[in-house]
Short mmCIF file of C-alpha atoms in Angstrom, two decimals:
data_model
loop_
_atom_site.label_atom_id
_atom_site.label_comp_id
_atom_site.label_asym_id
_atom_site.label_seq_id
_atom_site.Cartn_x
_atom_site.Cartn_y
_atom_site.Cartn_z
CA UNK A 1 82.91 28.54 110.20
CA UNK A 2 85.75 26.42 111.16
CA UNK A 3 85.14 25.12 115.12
CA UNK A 4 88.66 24.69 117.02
CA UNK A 5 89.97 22.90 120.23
CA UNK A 6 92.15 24.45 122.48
CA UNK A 7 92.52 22.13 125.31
CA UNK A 8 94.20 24.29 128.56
CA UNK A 9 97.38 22.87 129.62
CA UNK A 10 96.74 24.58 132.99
CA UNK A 11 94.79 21.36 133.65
CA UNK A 12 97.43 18.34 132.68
CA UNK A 13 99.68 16.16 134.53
CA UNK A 14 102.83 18.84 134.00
CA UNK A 15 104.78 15.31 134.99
CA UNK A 16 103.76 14.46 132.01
CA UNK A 17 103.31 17.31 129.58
CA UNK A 18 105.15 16.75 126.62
CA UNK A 19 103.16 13.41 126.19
CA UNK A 20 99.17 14.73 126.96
CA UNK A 21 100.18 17.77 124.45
CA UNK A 22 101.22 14.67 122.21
CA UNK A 23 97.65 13.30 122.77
CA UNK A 24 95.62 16.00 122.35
CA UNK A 25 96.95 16.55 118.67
CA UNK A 26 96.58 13.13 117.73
CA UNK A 27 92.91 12.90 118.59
CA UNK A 28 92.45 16.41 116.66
CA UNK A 29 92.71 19.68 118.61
CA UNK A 30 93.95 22.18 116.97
CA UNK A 31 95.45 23.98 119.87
CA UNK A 32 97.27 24.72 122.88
CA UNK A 33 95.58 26.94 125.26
CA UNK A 34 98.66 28.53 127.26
CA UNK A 35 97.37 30.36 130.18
CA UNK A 36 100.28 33.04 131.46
CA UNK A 37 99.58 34.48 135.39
CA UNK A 38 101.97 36.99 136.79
CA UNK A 39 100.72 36.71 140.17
CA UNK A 40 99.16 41.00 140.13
CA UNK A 41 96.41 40.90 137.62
CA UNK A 42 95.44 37.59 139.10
CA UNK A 43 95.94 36.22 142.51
CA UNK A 44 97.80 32.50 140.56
CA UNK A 45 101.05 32.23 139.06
CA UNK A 46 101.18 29.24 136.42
CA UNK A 47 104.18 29.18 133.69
CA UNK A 48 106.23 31.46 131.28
CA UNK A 49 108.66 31.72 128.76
CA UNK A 50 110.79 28.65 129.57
CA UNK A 51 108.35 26.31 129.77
CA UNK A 52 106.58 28.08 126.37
CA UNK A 53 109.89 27.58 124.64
CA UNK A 54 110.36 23.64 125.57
CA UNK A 55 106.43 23.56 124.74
CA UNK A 56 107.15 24.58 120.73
CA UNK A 57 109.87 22.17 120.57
CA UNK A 58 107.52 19.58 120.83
CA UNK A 59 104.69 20.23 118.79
CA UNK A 60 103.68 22.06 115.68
CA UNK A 61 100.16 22.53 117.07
CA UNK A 62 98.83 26.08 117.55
CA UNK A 63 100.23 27.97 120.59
CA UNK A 64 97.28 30.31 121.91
CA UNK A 65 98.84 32.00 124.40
CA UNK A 66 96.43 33.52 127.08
CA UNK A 67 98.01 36.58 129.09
CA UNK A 68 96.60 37.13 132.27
CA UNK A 69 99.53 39.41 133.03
CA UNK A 70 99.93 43.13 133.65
CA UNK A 71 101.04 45.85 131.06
CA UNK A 72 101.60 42.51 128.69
CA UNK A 73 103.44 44.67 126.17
CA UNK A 74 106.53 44.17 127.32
CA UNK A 75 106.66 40.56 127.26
CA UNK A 76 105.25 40.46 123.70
CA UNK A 77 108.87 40.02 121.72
CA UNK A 78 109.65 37.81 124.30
CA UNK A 79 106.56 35.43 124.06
CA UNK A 80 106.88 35.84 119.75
CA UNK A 81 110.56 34.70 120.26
CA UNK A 82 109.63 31.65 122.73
CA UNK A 83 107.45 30.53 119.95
CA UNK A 84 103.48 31.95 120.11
CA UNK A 85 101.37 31.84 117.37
CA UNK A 86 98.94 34.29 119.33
CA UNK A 87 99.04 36.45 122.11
CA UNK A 88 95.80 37.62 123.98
CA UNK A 89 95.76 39.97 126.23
CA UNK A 90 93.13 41.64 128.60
CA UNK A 91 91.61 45.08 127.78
CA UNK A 92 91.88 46.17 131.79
CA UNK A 93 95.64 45.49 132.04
CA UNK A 94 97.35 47.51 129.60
CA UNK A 95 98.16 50.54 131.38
CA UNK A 96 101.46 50.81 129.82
CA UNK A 97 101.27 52.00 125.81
CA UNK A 98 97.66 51.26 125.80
CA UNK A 99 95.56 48.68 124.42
CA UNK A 100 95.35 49.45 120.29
CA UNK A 101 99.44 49.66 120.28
CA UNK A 102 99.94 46.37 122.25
CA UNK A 103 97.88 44.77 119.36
CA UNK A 104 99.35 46.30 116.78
CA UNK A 105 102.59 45.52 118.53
CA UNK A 106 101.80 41.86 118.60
CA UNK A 107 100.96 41.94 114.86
CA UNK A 108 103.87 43.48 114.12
CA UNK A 109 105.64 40.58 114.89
CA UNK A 110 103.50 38.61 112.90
CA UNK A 111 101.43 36.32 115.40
CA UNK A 112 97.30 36.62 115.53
CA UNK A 113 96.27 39.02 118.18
CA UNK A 114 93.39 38.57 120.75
CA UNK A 115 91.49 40.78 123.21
CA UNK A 116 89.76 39.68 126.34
CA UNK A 117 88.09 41.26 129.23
CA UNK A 118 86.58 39.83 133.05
CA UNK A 119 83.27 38.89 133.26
CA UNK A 120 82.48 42.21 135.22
CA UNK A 121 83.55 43.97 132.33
CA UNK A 122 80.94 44.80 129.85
CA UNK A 123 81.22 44.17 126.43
CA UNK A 124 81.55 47.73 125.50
CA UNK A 125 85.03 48.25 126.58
CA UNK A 126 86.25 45.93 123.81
CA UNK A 127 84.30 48.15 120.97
CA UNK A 128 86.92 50.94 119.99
CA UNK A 129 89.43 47.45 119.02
CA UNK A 130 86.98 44.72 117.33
CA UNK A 131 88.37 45.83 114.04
CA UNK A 132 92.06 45.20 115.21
CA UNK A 133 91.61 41.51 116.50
CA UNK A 134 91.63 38.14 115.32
CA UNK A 135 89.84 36.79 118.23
CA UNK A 136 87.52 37.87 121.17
CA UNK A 137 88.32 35.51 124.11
CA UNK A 138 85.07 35.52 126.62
CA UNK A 139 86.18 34.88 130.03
CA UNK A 140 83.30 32.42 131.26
CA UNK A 141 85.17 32.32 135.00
CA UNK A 142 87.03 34.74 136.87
CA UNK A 143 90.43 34.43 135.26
CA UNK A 144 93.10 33.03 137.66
CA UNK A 145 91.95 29.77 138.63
CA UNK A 146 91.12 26.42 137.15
CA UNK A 147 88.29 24.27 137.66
CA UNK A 148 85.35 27.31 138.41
CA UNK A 149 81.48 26.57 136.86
CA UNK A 150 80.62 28.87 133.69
CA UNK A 151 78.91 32.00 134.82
CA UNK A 152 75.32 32.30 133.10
CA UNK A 153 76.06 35.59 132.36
CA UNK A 154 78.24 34.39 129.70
CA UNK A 155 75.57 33.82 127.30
CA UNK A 156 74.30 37.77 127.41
CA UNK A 157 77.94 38.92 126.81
CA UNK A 158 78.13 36.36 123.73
CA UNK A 159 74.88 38.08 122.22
CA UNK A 160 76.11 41.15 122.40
CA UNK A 161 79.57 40.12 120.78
CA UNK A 162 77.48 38.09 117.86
CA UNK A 163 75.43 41.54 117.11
CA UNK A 164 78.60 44.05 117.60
CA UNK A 165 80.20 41.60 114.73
CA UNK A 166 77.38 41.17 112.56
CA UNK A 167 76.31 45.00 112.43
CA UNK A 168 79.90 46.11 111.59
CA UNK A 169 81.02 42.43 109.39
CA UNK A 170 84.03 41.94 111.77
CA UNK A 171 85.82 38.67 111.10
CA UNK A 172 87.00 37.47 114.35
CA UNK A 173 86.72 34.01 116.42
CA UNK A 174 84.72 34.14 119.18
CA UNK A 175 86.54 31.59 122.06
CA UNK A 176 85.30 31.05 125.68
CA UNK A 177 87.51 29.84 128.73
CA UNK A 178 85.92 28.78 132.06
CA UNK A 179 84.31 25.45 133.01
CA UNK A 180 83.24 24.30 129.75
CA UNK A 181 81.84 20.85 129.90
CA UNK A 182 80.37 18.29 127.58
CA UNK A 183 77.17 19.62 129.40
CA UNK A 184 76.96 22.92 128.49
CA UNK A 185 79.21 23.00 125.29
CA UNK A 186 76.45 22.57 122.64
CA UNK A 187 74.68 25.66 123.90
CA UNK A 188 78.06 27.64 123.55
CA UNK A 189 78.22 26.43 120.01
CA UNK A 190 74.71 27.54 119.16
CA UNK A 191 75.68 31.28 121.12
CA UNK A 192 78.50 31.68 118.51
CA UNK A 193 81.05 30.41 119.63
CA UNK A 194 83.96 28.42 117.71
CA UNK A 195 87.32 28.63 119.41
CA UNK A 196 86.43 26.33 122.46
CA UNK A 197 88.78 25.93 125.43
CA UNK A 198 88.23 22.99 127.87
CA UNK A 199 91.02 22.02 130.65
CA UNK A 200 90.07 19.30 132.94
CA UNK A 201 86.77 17.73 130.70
CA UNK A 202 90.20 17.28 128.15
CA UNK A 203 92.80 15.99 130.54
CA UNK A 204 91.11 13.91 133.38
CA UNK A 205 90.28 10.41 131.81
CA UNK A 206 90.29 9.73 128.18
CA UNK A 207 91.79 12.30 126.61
CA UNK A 208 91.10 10.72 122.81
CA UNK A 209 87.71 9.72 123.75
CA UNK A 210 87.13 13.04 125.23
CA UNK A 211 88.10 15.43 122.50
CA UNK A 212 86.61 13.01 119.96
CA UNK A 213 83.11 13.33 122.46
CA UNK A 214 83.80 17.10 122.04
CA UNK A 215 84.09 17.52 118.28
CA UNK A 216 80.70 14.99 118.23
CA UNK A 217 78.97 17.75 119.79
CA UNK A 218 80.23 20.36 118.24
CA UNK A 219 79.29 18.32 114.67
CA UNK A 220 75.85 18.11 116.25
CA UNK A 221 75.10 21.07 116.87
CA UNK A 222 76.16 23.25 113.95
#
């Protein structure tokens, strides 16, 4: 299994974006976590296509793009166009064509496709589209806001992902956002999980010595 980085850009100096995104891939993550909030589906609003667009100018690291935005669908040639390499969007907010044809609509244009749900929402509701995705994103927090502690009911929903895709051989990644630490991230690497996304444990400090302190862990523990 191949373990990636996505450090959350939601959490850097925006001052100084362009370098910290230059950072991060130098020290080895793999990703860009690229969290998009309209504002309605969550209370925040954070950034969009304009600032996605500048983004892929800069770096040929992998743009996960996070879309905590309702009826996403309609944004998804947009996002493709501004440069995504994946688009995830949440199972409770596609209201518009529904959530098997926004996937389908985001492979269509060629990018890997991810579904996510809340914490309240049980595992279940994803079901009918694990065959369909690329990636299951976990939502450790409630999605909207930066900087929250990872809910211990996390761990439950991961055990029930881990079974759903070992009784039916799905291939997806399995990535969590929401306060993951140095603390707690070996026991989210030994619940399954291998896309990890970290914001401030990345950005405040170090960030070298802290992505290199996150890929020791992860080494350790798998």
């Amino acid at each position: 299994m191949e373990y990636k980085l996505a450090p959350s850009i939601l959490a850097a100096d925006f001052m100084r974006l362009g370098e910290q995104i230059d950072a991060i891939g130098k020290a080895g993550a793999q990703y860009v976590h690229y969290d998009v909030m309209d504002g309605i589906y969550v209370p925040s609003i954070s950034f969009g296509l304009p600032v996605l667009k500048s983004v892929r100018k800069g770096t040929d690291l992998f743009l996960d793009c996070h879309l905590m935005i309702m009826d996403p669908d309609r944004y998804i040639d947009e996002f493709a166009e501004c440069g995504a390499d994946s688009i995830t969007v949440h199972v409770e907010a596609c209201h518009d064509v529904g959530v098997a044809e926004t996937l389908r609509h985001i492979r269509r244009r060629g990018l890997k496709c991810g579904l996510t749900l809340n914490p309240r929402t049980p595992i279940g509701a994803l079901a009918p589209y694990l065959g369909m995705v690329d990636m299951v994103l976990v939502m450790s927090v409630e999605p909207g806001f930066g900087g929250q502690k990872l809910l211990e009911s996390t761990y439950g929903k991961l055990a029930e992902l881990l079974e759903l895709k070992k009784q039916n051989g799905y291939d997806f990644d399995i990535e969590v956002d929401g306060g993951v630490t140095k603390e707690n991230l070996a026991s989210l690497v030994r619940a399954g999980v291998n896309v990890i996304v970290s914001g401030s444990s990345i950005f405040k400090g170090d960030i070298e010595a802290n992505v290199k302190d996150f890929f020791d862990i992860i080494a350790q523990n798998t």
